[in-house]
GROMACS .gro file of N, CA and C in nm:
model
  534
    1MET      N    1 -13.488   1.208  -1.791
    1MET     CA    2 -13.510   1.156  -1.659
    1MET      C    3 -13.601   1.037  -1.671
    2HIS      N    4 -13.589   0.950  -1.576
    2HIS     CA    5 -13.660   0.823  -1.588
    2HIS      C    6 -13.777   0.809  -1.494
    3ALA      N    7 -13.789   0.897  -1.396
    3ALA     CA    8 -13.896   0.883  -1.298
    3ALA      C    9 -14.030   0.906  -1.365
    4GLY      N   10 -14.124   0.824  -1.329
    4GLY     CA   11 -14.259   0.838  -1.381
    4GLY      C   12 -14.350   0.876  -1.267
    5PRO      N   13 -14.479   0.861  -1.288
    5PRO     CA   14 -14.572   0.894  -1.182
    5PRO      C   15 -14.547   0.808  -1.060
    6SER      N   16 -14.564   0.865  -0.943
    6SER     CA   17 -14.552   0.790  -0.821
    6SER      C   18 -14.667   0.691  -0.815
    7SER      N   19 -14.636   0.562  -0.803
    7SER     CA   20 -14.743   0.463  -0.801
    7SER      C   21 -14.829   0.480  -0.677
    8THR      N   22 -14.769   0.519  -0.565
    8THR     CA   23 -14.847   0.541  -0.444
    8THR      C   24 -14.942   0.658  -0.463
    9ALA      N   25 -14.891   0.769  -0.511
    9ALA     CA   26 -14.975   0.886  -0.533
    9ALA      C   27 -15.082   0.854  -0.636
   10GLN      N   28 -15.042   0.784  -0.742
   10GLN     CA   29 -15.136   0.749  -0.847
   10GLN      C   30 -15.249   0.664  -0.791
   11ALA      N   31 -15.217   0.567  -0.709
   11ALA     CA   32 -15.317   0.478  -0.653
   11ALA      C   33 -15.410   0.552  -0.558
   12LEU      N   34 -15.357   0.647  -0.483
   12LEU     CA   35 -15.438   0.720  -0.388
   12LEU      C   36 -15.536   0.815  -0.454
   13SER      N   37 -15.493   0.884  -0.561
   13SER     CA   38 -15.575   0.999  -0.596
   13SER      C   39 -15.581   1.041  -0.741
   14GLY      N   40 -15.505   0.982  -0.828
   14GLY     CA   41 -15.501   1.034  -0.964
   14GLY      C   42 -15.398   1.143  -0.979
   15LEU      N   43 -15.312   1.160  -0.882
   15LEU     CA   44 -15.204   1.257  -0.891
   15LEU      C   45 -15.090   1.196  -0.969
   16SER      N   46 -15.036   1.271  -1.062
   16SER     CA   47 -14.917   1.229  -1.134
   16SER      C   48 -14.802   1.319  -1.094
   17LEU      N   49 -14.692   1.259  -1.056
   17LEU     CA   50 -14.572   1.332  -1.022
   17LEU      C   51 -14.463   1.284  -1.116
   18THR      N   52 -14.412   1.373  -1.199
   18THR     CA   53 -14.313   1.333  -1.297
   18THR      C   54 -14.199   1.433  -1.301
   19GLY      N   55 -14.091   1.390  -1.363
   19GLY     CA   56 -13.985   1.483  -1.395
   19GLY      C   57 -14.032   1.561  -1.517
   20GLY      N   58 -14.014   1.687  -1.516
   20GLY     CA   59 -14.057   1.771  -1.627
   20GLY      C   60 -13.954   1.767  -1.738
   21GLU      N   61 -13.943   1.652  -1.804
   21GLU     CA   62 -13.837   1.633  -1.905
   21GLU      C   63 -13.841   1.736  -2.018
   22GLY      N   64 -13.959   1.762  -2.070
   22GLY     CA   65 -13.969   1.859  -2.178
   22GLY      C   66 -13.927   1.997  -2.133
   23TRP      N   67 -13.975   2.038  -2.015
   23TRP     CA   68 -13.939   2.168  -1.961
   23TRP      C   69 -13.790   2.173  -1.928
   24THR      N   70 -13.738   2.065  -1.871
   24THR     CA   71 -13.596   2.062  -1.835
   24THR      C   72 -13.510   2.072  -1.959
   25ALA      N   73 -13.548   2.001  -2.064
   25ALA     CA   74 -13.471   2.007  -2.190
   25ALA      C   75 -13.476   2.149  -2.248
   26ALA      N   76 -13.594   2.211  -2.246
   26ALA     CA   77 -13.606   2.347  -2.298
   26ALA      C   78 -13.522   2.445  -2.217
   27LEU      N   79 -13.525   2.430  -2.086
   27LEU     CA   80 -13.445   2.519  -2.002
   27LEU      C   81 -13.295   2.494  -2.020
   28ALA      N   82 -13.258   2.369  -2.044
   28ALA     CA   83 -13.117   2.339  -2.069
   28ALA      C   84 -13.069   2.407  -2.197
   29VAL      N   85 -13.152   2.403  -2.300
   29VAL     CA   86 -13.117   2.470  -2.426
   29VAL      C   87 -13.112   2.621  -2.401
   30ARG      N   88 -13.212   2.673  -2.328
   30ARG     CA   89 -13.213   2.816  -2.297
   30ARG      C   90 -13.084   2.857  -2.225
   31ASP      N   91 -13.047   2.779  -2.122
   31ASP     CA   92 -12.929   2.813  -2.043
   31ASP      C   93 -12.800   2.798  -2.124
   32ALA      N   94 -12.793   2.691  -2.203
   32ALA     CA   95 -12.672   2.665  -2.282
   32ALA      C   96 -12.651   2.771  -2.390
   33LEU      N   97 -12.761   2.816  -2.450
   33LEU     CA   98 -12.750   2.914  -2.559
   33LEU      C   99 -12.772   3.058  -2.511
   34ARG      N  100 -12.808   3.073  -2.385
   34ARG     CA  101 -12.838   3.205  -2.330
   34ARG      C  102 -12.950   3.272  -2.411
   35LEU      N  103 -13.057   3.196  -2.431
   35LEU     CA  104 -13.171   3.246  -2.509
   35LEU      C  105 -13.262   3.335  -2.424
   36PRO      N  106 -13.331   3.427  -2.491
   36PRO     CA  107 -13.424   3.514  -2.417
   36PRO      C  108 -13.548   3.434  -2.376
   37TRP      N  109 -13.583   3.448  -2.254
   37TRP     CA  110 -13.705   3.388  -2.204
   37TRP      C  111 -13.733   3.448  -2.070
   38SER      N  112 -13.840   3.420  -2.012
   38SER     CA  113 -13.883   3.481  -1.888
   38SER      C  114 -13.775   3.475  -1.780
   39PRO      N  115 -13.735   3.591  -1.730
   39PRO     CA  116 -13.636   3.592  -1.623
   39PRO      C  117 -13.692   3.537  -1.492
   40GLU      N  118 -13.823   3.520  -1.483
   40GLU     CA  119 -13.884   3.464  -1.362
   40GLU      C  120 -13.859   3.314  -1.350
   41ILE      N  121 -13.815   3.250  -1.457
   41ILE     CA  122 -13.786   3.107  -1.452
   41ILE      C  123 -13.636   3.091  -1.432
   42PRO      N  124 -13.596   3.045  -1.314
   42PRO     CA  125 -13.453   3.038  -1.282
   42PRO      C  126 -13.376   2.939  -1.370
   43ALA      N  127 -13.245   2.947  -1.359
   43ALA     CA  128 -13.157   2.854  -1.431
   43ALA      C  129 -13.167   2.715  -1.368
   44LEU      N  130 -13.133   2.614  -1.449
   44LEU     CA  131 -13.130   2.478  -1.397
   44LEU      C  132 -13.026   2.466  -1.287
   45GLU      N  133 -13.052   2.373  -1.195
   45GLU     CA  134 -12.957   2.344  -1.090
   45GLU      C  135 -12.949   2.193  -1.073
   46PRO      N  136 -12.835   2.130  -1.093
   46PRO     CA  137 -12.706   2.187  -1.131
   46PRO      C  138 -12.713   2.253  -1.269
   47ALA      N  139 -12.629   2.354  -1.285
   47ALA     CA  140 -12.631   2.435  -1.407
   47ALA      C  141 -12.580   2.357  -1.528
   48VAL      N  142 -12.635   2.391  -1.642
   48VAL     CA  143 -12.587   2.338  -1.770
   48VAL      C  144 -12.487   2.440  -1.823
   49PRO      N  145 -12.367   2.396  -1.860
   49PRO     CA  146 -12.267   2.493  -1.905
   49PRO      C  147 -12.310   2.565  -2.033
   50PRO      N  148 -12.281   2.695  -2.042
   50PRO     CA  149 -12.314   2.769  -2.165
   50PRO      C  150 -12.233   2.718  -2.284
   51ARG      N  151 -12.298   2.717  -2.398
   51ARG     CA  152 -12.232   2.676  -2.521
   51ARG      C  153 -12.168   2.798  -2.584
   52SER      N  154 -12.048   2.782  -2.634
   52SER     CA  155 -11.983   2.895  -2.699
   52SER      C  156 -12.062   2.932  -2.824
   53GLY      N  157 -12.069   3.059  -2.853
   53GLY     CA  158 -12.142   3.105  -2.971
   53GLY      C  159 -12.282   3.151  -2.937
   54GLY      N  160 -12.337   3.107  -2.825
   54GLY     CA  161 -12.470   3.152  -2.783
   54GLY      C  162 -12.579   3.117  -2.881
   55ALA      N  163 -12.675   3.205  -2.894
   55ALA     CA  164 -12.798   3.179  -2.970
   55ALA      C  165 -12.797   3.243  -3.107
   56ALA      N  166 -12.683   3.275  -3.161
   56ALA     CA  167 -12.675   3.351  -3.286
   56ALA      C  168 -12.756   3.289  -3.399
   57ASP      N  169 -12.760   3.155  -3.408
   57ASP     CA  170 -12.827   3.093  -3.522
   57ASP      C  171 -12.967   3.039  -3.489
   58VAL      N  172 -13.021   3.070  -3.372
   58VAL     CA  173 -13.155   3.027  -3.335
   58VAL      C  174 -13.248   3.148  -3.347
   59SER      N  175 -13.351   3.135  -3.431
   59SER     CA  176 -13.443   3.248  -3.446
   59SER      C  177 -13.539   3.253  -3.328
   60GLU      N  178 -13.579   3.374  -3.293
   60GLU     CA  179 -13.673   3.392  -3.184
   60GLU      C  180 -13.804   3.322  -3.215
   61ARG      N  181 -13.846   3.324  -3.341
   61ARG     CA  182 -13.970   3.259  -3.382
   61ARG      C  183 -13.964   3.108  -3.357
   62ASP      N  184 -13.853   3.045  -3.399
   62ASP     CA  185 -13.838   2.901  -3.375
   62ASP      C  186 -13.833   2.868  -3.227
   63TRP      N  187 -13.762   2.951  -3.151
   63TRP     CA  188 -13.748   2.928  -3.007
   63TRP      C  189 -13.884   2.931  -2.939
   64PHE      N  190 -13.965   3.034  -2.964
   64PHE     CA  191 -14.094   3.045  -2.898
   64PHE      C  192 -14.195   2.942  -2.951
   65ALA      N  193 -14.183   2.902  -3.077
   65ALA     CA  194 -14.268   2.795  -3.130
   65ALA      C  195 -14.240   2.664  -3.057
   66TRP      N  196 -14.112   2.638  -3.032
   66TRP     CA  197 -14.075   2.516  -2.960
   66TRP      C  198 -14.128   2.520  -2.817
   67LEU      N  199 -14.118   2.634  -2.751
   67LEU     CA  200 -14.169   2.645  -2.614
   67LEU      C  201 -14.319   2.619  -2.609
   68ARG      N  202 -14.392   2.666  -2.710
   68ARG     CA  203 -14.537   2.638  -2.714
   68ARG      C  204 -14.560   2.488  -2.726
   69GLN      N  205 -14.478   2.419  -2.805
   69GLN     CA  206 -14.491   2.274  -2.819
   69GLN      C  207 -14.462   2.205  -2.686
   70VAL      N  208 -14.359   2.251  -2.616
   70VAL     CA  209 -14.326   2.193  -2.486
   70VAL      C  210 -14.442   2.211  -2.389
   71ALA      N  211 -14.499   2.331  -2.383
   71ALA     CA  212 -14.610   2.359  -2.292
   71ALA      C  213 -14.732   2.274  -2.325
   72ASP      N  214 -14.755   2.245  -2.452
   72ASP     CA  215 -14.872   2.169  -2.493
   72ASP      C  216 -14.851   2.018  -2.494
   73ALA      N  217 -14.727   1.973  -2.475
   73ALA     CA  218 -14.698   1.829  -2.483
   73ALA      C  219 -14.760   1.754  -2.366
   74PRO      N  220 -14.812   1.635  -2.393
   74PRO     CA  221 -14.866   1.556  -2.284
   74PRO      C  222 -14.752   1.508  -2.194
   75ARG      N  223 -14.780   1.508  -2.067
   75ARG     CA  224 -14.685   1.461  -1.965
   75ARG      C  225 -14.553   1.535  -1.973
   76SER      N  226 -14.444   1.459  -1.970
   76SER     CA  227 -14.316   1.527  -1.953
   76SER      C  228 -14.213   1.492  -2.059
   77ARG      N  229 -14.254   1.424  -2.164
   77ARG     CA  230 -14.153   1.379  -2.260
   77ARG      C  231 -14.089   1.496  -2.335
   78PRO      N  232 -13.962   1.481  -2.371
   78PRO     CA  233 -13.897   1.587  -2.449
   78PRO      C  234 -13.965   1.605  -2.585
   79VAL      N  235 -13.964   1.726  -2.633
   79VAL     CA  236 -14.027   1.759  -2.760
   79VAL      C  237 -13.918   1.800  -2.858
   80PRO      N  238 -13.897   1.721  -2.963
   80PRO     CA  239 -13.797   1.763  -3.062
   80PRO      C  240 -13.849   1.880  -3.144
   81HIS      N  241 -13.759   1.955  -3.201
   81HIS     CA  242 -13.800   2.069  -3.282
   81HIS      C  243 -13.746   2.053  -3.423
   82HIS      N  244 -13.820   2.106  -3.521
   82HIS     CA  245 -13.780   2.093  -3.662
   82HIS      C  246 -13.666   2.187  -3.699
   83SER      N  247 -13.641   2.289  -3.618
   83SER     CA  248 -13.535   2.385  -3.647
   83SER      C  249 -13.398   2.319  -3.629
   84ALA      N  250 -13.316   2.323  -3.733
   84ALA     CA  251 -13.182   2.261  -3.726
   84ALA      C  252 -13.098   2.318  -3.611
   85PRO      N  253 -13.096   2.449  -3.589
   85PRO     CA  254 -13.016   2.501  -3.477
   85PRO      C  255 -13.066   2.452  -3.341
   86LEU      N  256 -13.198   2.442  -3.322
   86LEU     CA  257 -13.250   2.392  -3.195
   86LEU      C  258 -13.224   2.243  -3.179
   87ARG      N  259 -13.238   2.166  -3.288
   87ARG     CA  260 -13.205   2.023  -3.281
   87ARG      C  261 -13.059   2.004  -3.240
   88GLU      N  262 -12.971   2.084  -3.300
   88GLU     CA  263 -12.829   2.076  -3.268
   88GLU      C  264 -12.805   2.115  -3.122
   89ALA      N  265 -12.873   2.217  -3.075
   89ALA     CA  266 -12.858   2.259  -2.936
   89ALA      C  267 -12.905   2.148  -2.842
   90GLN      N  268 -13.018   2.084  -2.873
   90GLN     CA  269 -13.066   1.972  -2.792
   90GLN      C  270 -12.962   1.861  -2.789
   91ARG      N  271 -12.904   1.830  -2.903
   91ARG     CA  272 -12.803   1.725  -2.911
   91ARG      C  273 -12.683   1.760  -2.824
   92GLN      N  274 -12.642   1.886  -2.827
   92GLN     CA  275 -12.525   1.928  -2.752
   92GLN      C  276 -12.547   1.931  -2.601
   93VAL      N  277 -12.669   1.961  -2.556
   93VAL     CA  278 -12.692   1.965  -2.411
   93VAL      C  279 -12.730   1.829  -2.354
   94ARG      N  280 -12.764   1.734  -2.439
   94ARG     CA  281 -12.805   1.602  -2.391
   94ARG      C  282 -12.705   1.539  -2.295
   95PRO      N  283 -12.572   1.542  -2.323
   95PRO     CA  284 -12.478   1.483  -2.226
   95PRO      C  285 -12.485   1.550  -2.088
   96SER      N  286 -12.502   1.682  -2.084
   96SER     CA  287 -12.514   1.751  -1.955
   96SER      C  288 -12.638   1.704  -1.881
   97LEU      N  289 -12.748   1.687  -1.953
   97LEU     CA  290 -12.871   1.642  -1.889
   97LEU      C  291 -12.856   1.501  -1.835
   98GLN      N  292 -12.791   1.414  -1.912
   98GLN     CA  293 -12.772   1.277  -1.867
   98GLN      C  294 -12.688   1.271  -1.740
   99GLU      N  295 -12.590   1.360  -1.729
   99GLU     CA  296 -12.507   1.365  -1.608
   99GLU      C  297 -12.591   1.399  -1.485
  100HIS      N  298 -12.696   1.480  -1.504
  100HIS     CA  299 -12.776   1.525  -1.392
  100HIS      C  300 -12.898   1.438  -1.365
  101GLU      N  301 -12.930   1.344  -1.453
  101GLU     CA  302 -13.052   1.265  -1.439
  101GLU      C  303 -13.063   1.194  -1.306
  102GLU      N  304 -12.956   1.136  -1.260
  102GLU     CA  305 -12.961   1.061  -1.134
  102GLU      C  306 -12.999   1.153  -1.018
  103ILE      N  307 -12.943   1.273  -1.014
  103ILE     CA  308 -12.976   1.369  -0.909
  103ILE      C  309 -13.124   1.404  -0.916
  104TRP      N  310 -13.171   1.436  -1.037
  104TRP     CA  311 -13.310   1.476  -1.053
  104TRP      C  312 -13.406   1.361  -1.023
  105ASP      N  313 -13.372   1.239  -1.067
  105ASP     CA  314 -13.458   1.123  -1.038
  105ASP      C  315 -13.470   1.100  -0.888
  106ARG      N  316 -13.362   1.115  -0.814
  106ARG     CA  317 -13.363   1.097  -0.669
  106ARG      C  318 -13.453   1.204  -0.604
  107GLN      N  319 -13.446   1.327  -0.653
  107GLN     CA  320 -13.531   1.433  -0.600
  107GLN      C  321 -13.678   1.399  -0.618
  108ILE      N  322 -13.713   1.346  -0.734
  108ILE     CA  323 -13.853   1.311  -0.763
  108ILE      C  324 -13.898   1.198  -0.674
  109ALA      N  325 -13.816   1.096  -0.657
  109ALA     CA  326 -13.852   0.983  -0.571
  109ALA      C  327 -13.872   1.030  -0.427
  110ASP      N  328 -13.785   1.116  -0.378
  110ASP     CA  329 -13.799   1.168  -0.242
  110ASP      C  330 -13.928   1.248  -0.227
  111LEU      N  331 -13.961   1.329  -0.327
  111LEU     CA  332 -14.082   1.409  -0.321
  111LEU      C  333 -14.207   1.323  -0.328
  112ALA      N  334 -14.204   1.215  -0.406
  112ALA     CA  335 -14.320   1.127  -0.416
  112ALA      C  336 -14.355   1.071  -0.278
  113ASP      N  337 -14.254   1.030  -0.203
  113ASP     CA  338 -14.279   0.979  -0.069
  113ASP      C  339 -14.331   1.090   0.022
  114ALA      N  340 -14.275   1.207   0.011
  114ALA     CA  341 -14.311   1.319   0.097
  114ALA      C  342 -14.452   1.373   0.069
  115LEU      N  343 -14.505   1.351  -0.049
  115LEU     CA  344 -14.636   1.406  -0.084
  115LEU      C  345 -14.754   1.329  -0.026
  116ARG      N  346 -14.730   1.212   0.028
  116ARG     CA  347 -14.841   1.130   0.077
  116ARG      C  348 -14.929   1.204   0.178
  117ASP      N  349 -14.866   1.275   0.273
  117ASP     CA  350 -14.945   1.345   0.375
  117ASP      C  351 -15.031   1.455   0.314
  118VAL      N  352 -14.975   1.529   0.219
  118VAL     CA  353 -15.052   1.636   0.155
  118VAL      C  354 -15.171   1.575   0.080
  119LEU      N  355 -15.147   1.463   0.013
  119LEU     CA  356 -15.255   1.395  -0.060
  119LEU      C  357 -15.365   1.350   0.034
  120ARG      N  358 -15.326   1.286   0.144
  120ARG     CA  359 -15.427   1.239   0.240
  120ARG      C  360 -15.512   1.356   0.290
  121GLY      N  361 -15.447   1.468   0.319
  121GLY     CA  362 -15.521   1.585   0.366
  121GLY      C  363 -15.616   1.640   0.261
  122ALA      N  364 -15.574   1.639   0.136
  122ALA     CA  365 -15.656   1.695   0.028
  122ALA      C  366 -15.778   1.609  -0.002
  123ILE      N  367 -15.766   1.477   0.013
  123ILE     CA  368 -15.877   1.389  -0.022
  123ILE      C  369 -15.945   1.331   0.102
  124ALA      N  370 -15.921   1.393   0.218
  124ALA     CA  371 -15.976   1.342   0.344
  124ALA      C  372 -16.128   1.327   0.338
  125GLY      N  373 -16.196   1.416   0.268
  125GLY     CA  374 -16.342   1.409   0.260
  125GLY      C  375 -16.391   1.318   0.149
  126GLY      N  376 -16.303   1.249   0.082
  126GLY     CA  377 -16.340   1.163  -0.029
  126GLY      C  378 -16.318   1.232  -0.162
  127GLY      N  379 -16.348   1.164  -0.266
  127GLY     CA  380 -16.332   1.219  -0.400
  127GLY      C  381 -16.201   1.174  -0.464
  128ARG      N  382 -16.176   1.230  -0.579
  128ARG     CA  383 -16.060   1.192  -0.658
  128ARG      C  384 -15.993   1.319  -0.710
  129ILE      N  385 -15.861   1.313  -0.720
  129ILE     CA  386 -15.785   1.425  -0.773
  129ILE      C  387 -15.724   1.384  -0.906
  130THR      N  388 -15.739   1.470  -1.004
  130THR     CA  389 -15.666   1.454  -1.129
  130THR      C  390 -15.577   1.577  -1.139
  131TYR      N  391 -15.447   1.556  -1.116
  131TYR     CA  392 -15.355   1.668  -1.106
  131TYR      C  393 -15.217   1.622  -1.148
  132LEU      N  394 -15.146   1.707  -1.221
  132LEU     CA  395 -15.011   1.676  -1.267
  132LEU      C  396 -14.913   1.774  -1.205
  133ILE      N  397 -14.813   1.720  -1.137
  133ILE     CA  398 -14.702   1.800  -1.085
  133ILE      C  399 -14.577   1.755  -1.159
  134GLN      N  400 -14.510   1.849  -1.225
  134GLN     CA  401 -14.384   1.819  -1.291
  134GLN      C  402 -14.273   1.889  -1.215
  135ILE      N  403 -14.174   1.811  -1.176
  135ILE     CA  404 -14.060   1.865  -1.104
  135ILE      C  405 -13.959   1.913  -1.206
  136VAL      N  406 -13.925   2.041  -1.197
  136VAL     CA  407 -13.830   2.102  -1.288
  136VAL      C  408 -13.712   2.148  -1.203
  137PRO      N  409 -13.594   2.094  -1.226
  137PRO     CA  410 -13.480   2.118  -1.138
  137PRO      C  411 -13.414   2.255  -1.158
  138VAL      N  412 -13.486   2.359  -1.118
  138VAL     CA  413 -13.431   2.494  -1.127
  138VAL      C  414 -13.388   2.541  -0.988
  139ALA      N  415 -13.309   2.645  -0.985
  139ALA     CA  416 -13.257   2.699  -0.860
  139ALA      C  417 -13.368   2.767  -0.779
  140GLY      N  418 -13.364   2.747  -0.651
  140GLY     CA  419 -13.455   2.817  -0.561
  140GLY      C  420 -13.594   2.758  -0.554
  141ALA      N  421 -13.676   2.819  -0.470
  141ALA     CA  422 -13.815   2.777  -0.453
  141ALA      C  423 -13.898   2.847  -0.560
  142TRP      N  424 -13.938   2.772  -0.662
  142TRP     CA  425 -14.007   2.829  -0.777
  142TRP      C  426 -14.121   2.737  -0.816
  143SER      N  427 -14.231   2.797  -0.863
  143SER     CA  428 -14.342   2.718  -0.917
  143SER      C  429 -14.416   2.800  -1.022
  144LEU      N  430 -14.486   2.729  -1.109
  144LEU     CA  431 -14.564   2.792  -1.215
  144LEU      C  432 -14.688   2.708  -1.240
  145ASP      N  433 -14.806   2.770  -1.231
  145ASP     CA  434 -14.930   2.702  -1.264
  145ASP      C  435 -14.945   2.706  -1.415
  146VAL      N  436 -14.935   2.589  -1.480
  146VAL     CA  437 -14.954   2.580  -1.625
  146VAL      C  438 -15.103   2.582  -1.655
  147SER      N  439 -15.181   2.517  -1.570
  147SER     CA  440 -15.328   2.519  -1.579
  147SER      C  441 -15.382   2.491  -1.439
  148ALA      N  442 -15.513   2.480  -1.428
  148ALA     CA  443 -15.574   2.453  -1.297
  148ALA      C  444 -15.538   2.316  -1.243
  149ALA      N  445 -15.494   2.226  -1.330
  149ALA     CA  446 -15.460   2.091  -1.287
  149ALA      C  447 -15.318   2.051  -1.325
  150HIS      N  448 -15.229   2.151  -1.342
  150HIS     CA  449 -15.092   2.122  -1.387
  150HIS      C  450 -14.999   2.226  -1.326
  151LEU      N  451 -14.903   2.178  -1.247
  151LEU     CA  452 -14.809   2.265  -1.178
  151LEU      C  453 -14.667   2.223  -1.211
  152LEU      N  454 -14.584   2.323  -1.241
  152LEU     CA  455 -14.439   2.301  -1.248
  152LEU      C  456 -14.384   2.351  -1.116
  153ALA      N  457 -14.290   2.276  -1.056
  153ALA     CA  458 -14.232   2.319  -0.928
  153ALA      C  459 -14.089   2.271  -0.918
  154SER      N  460 -14.007   2.352  -0.853
  154SER     CA  461 -13.870   2.312  -0.827
  154SER      C  462 -13.867   2.223  -0.703
  155PRO      N  463 -13.764   2.141  -0.690
  155PRO     CA  464 -13.751   2.061  -0.567
  155PRO      C  465 -13.752   2.148  -0.441
  156ALA      N  466 -13.689   2.264  -0.446
  156ALA     CA  467 -13.683   2.352  -0.329
  156ALA      C  468 -13.822   2.404  -0.290
  157ALA      N  469 -13.911   2.421  -0.387
  157ALA     CA  470 -14.046   2.469  -0.358
  157ALA      C  471 -14.125   2.368  -0.278
  158LEU      N  472 -14.084   2.241  -0.284
  158LEU     CA  473 -14.155   2.133  -0.215
  158LEU      C  474 -14.067   2.066  -0.109
  159ALA      N  475 -13.963   2.134  -0.065
  159ALA     CA  476 -13.860   2.072   0.018
  159ALA      C  477 -13.905   2.042   0.161
  160THR      N  478 -13.995   2.119   0.217
  160THR     CA  479 -14.034   2.098   0.356
  160THR      C  480 -14.183   2.064   0.363
  161PRO      N  481 -14.225   1.998   0.472
  161PRO     CA  482 -14.368   1.969   0.485
  161PRO      C  483 -14.454   2.095   0.480
  162ASP      N  484 -14.410   2.203   0.544
  162ASP     CA  485 -14.488   2.328   0.541
  162ASP      C  486 -14.497   2.383   0.399
  163ALA      N  487 -14.386   2.382   0.326
  163ALA     CA  488 -14.386   2.432   0.188
  163ALA      C  489 -14.479   2.349   0.102
  164ARG      N  490 -14.477   2.218   0.118
  164ARG     CA  491 -14.566   2.131   0.040
  164ARG      C  492 -14.713   2.160   0.070
  165ARG      N  493 -14.744   2.170   0.200
  165ARG     CA  494 -14.884   2.199   0.237
  165ARG      C  495 -14.927   2.335   0.183
  166GLU      N  496 -14.841   2.436   0.195
  166GLU     CA  497 -14.877   2.571   0.151
  166GLU      C  498 -14.895   2.578  -0.001
  167LEU      N  499 -14.802   2.517  -0.076
  167LEU     CA  500 -14.808   2.522  -0.222
  167LEU      C  501 -14.916   2.430  -0.278
  168LEU      N  502 -14.921   2.307  -0.230
  168LEU     CA  503 -15.007   2.206  -0.292
  168LEU      C  504 -15.145   2.194  -0.229
  169GLY      N  505 -15.156   2.215  -0.099
  169GLY     CA  506 -15.284   2.195  -0.030
  169GLY      C  507 -15.402   2.260  -0.101
  170PRO      N  508 -15.398   2.392  -0.121
  170PRO     CA  509 -15.513   2.458  -0.187
  170PRO      C  510 -15.534   2.409  -0.331
  171ARG      N  511 -15.427   2.385  -0.403
  171ARG     CA  512 -15.440   2.341  -0.543
  171ARG      C  513 -15.504   2.202  -0.549
  172LEU      N  514 -15.461   2.112  -0.464
  172LEU     CA  515 -15.516   1.978  -0.468
  172LEU      C  516 -15.661   1.976  -0.418
  173ARG      N  517 -15.692   2.055  -0.316
  173ARG     CA  518 -15.832   2.061  -0.269
  173ARG      C  519 -15.924   2.111  -0.380
  174ARG      N  520 -15.878   2.211  -0.457
  174ARG     CA  521 -15.959   2.262  -0.570
  174ARG      C  522 -15.976   2.156  -0.679
  175ALA      N  523 -15.881   2.064  -0.688
  175ALA     CA  524 -15.884   1.962  -0.794
  175ALA      C  525 -15.967   1.839  -0.757
  176VAL      N  526 -16.013   1.830  -0.633
  176VAL     CA  527 -16.092   1.713  -0.591
  176VAL      C  528 -16.226   1.714  -0.663
  177THR      N  529 -16.260   1.598  -0.717
  177THR     CA  530 -16.390   1.581  -0.782
  177THR      C  531 -16.462   1.464  -0.718
  178GLY      N  532 -16.594   1.463  -0.734
  178GLY     CA  533 -16.673   1.350  -0.687
  178GLY      C  534 -16.689   1.354  -0.543
   0.00000   0.00000   0.00000
C-alpha cells in the first residue's frame, strides 16, 4: 500500500495514520496458507484466495518468528523472512495484495480526513500526541492495541464518527503530552 501518514494529522498532533503493510502481508500469507494464528484476528477483506497445498512446508517456528518481526518492525513496511517457504508464500500472495491496494489506499485516505475531529477533541487542551494507527483491512469492526501508542484497526472499526470517538478518543487523550 502506498498511503503514508496523513499530513494533516501529522501537522496537528504527531499522529501517524498508515496502511499496516507488514500486518496486511502477514495476514495475507496466513489466509493464503491457512496458517494457525489467533482466531480473534479476522480474515482480510477483500479476501486473499487460499493457496493450494496450504501450510505443509511452513514450520510453526518460522511462522511465529516472522510474526514477531512484523510486530517489532517500525511503521508499516513489509518484513521479509529468511524462511524459503514463507518467502515463496509472500511472493505468491503479492499479486493479490497489489489488486487490493487501491481499495485499501482509498480507505486510509478517507479515514485520515475523518480523524480530524477526533484529533481536535483529543488535543483541545493543548499538548502533543505521538500515536500510530495502522489500518489493517480485515473483515468487521476489529482493533488491537499493540502498545500504549500503537493501534491496529480495521476500516469498519473507524467507519462512523461515533465509532472513531469511542475507539480513539480515550487512547489519544492518554497519549497527549506536554
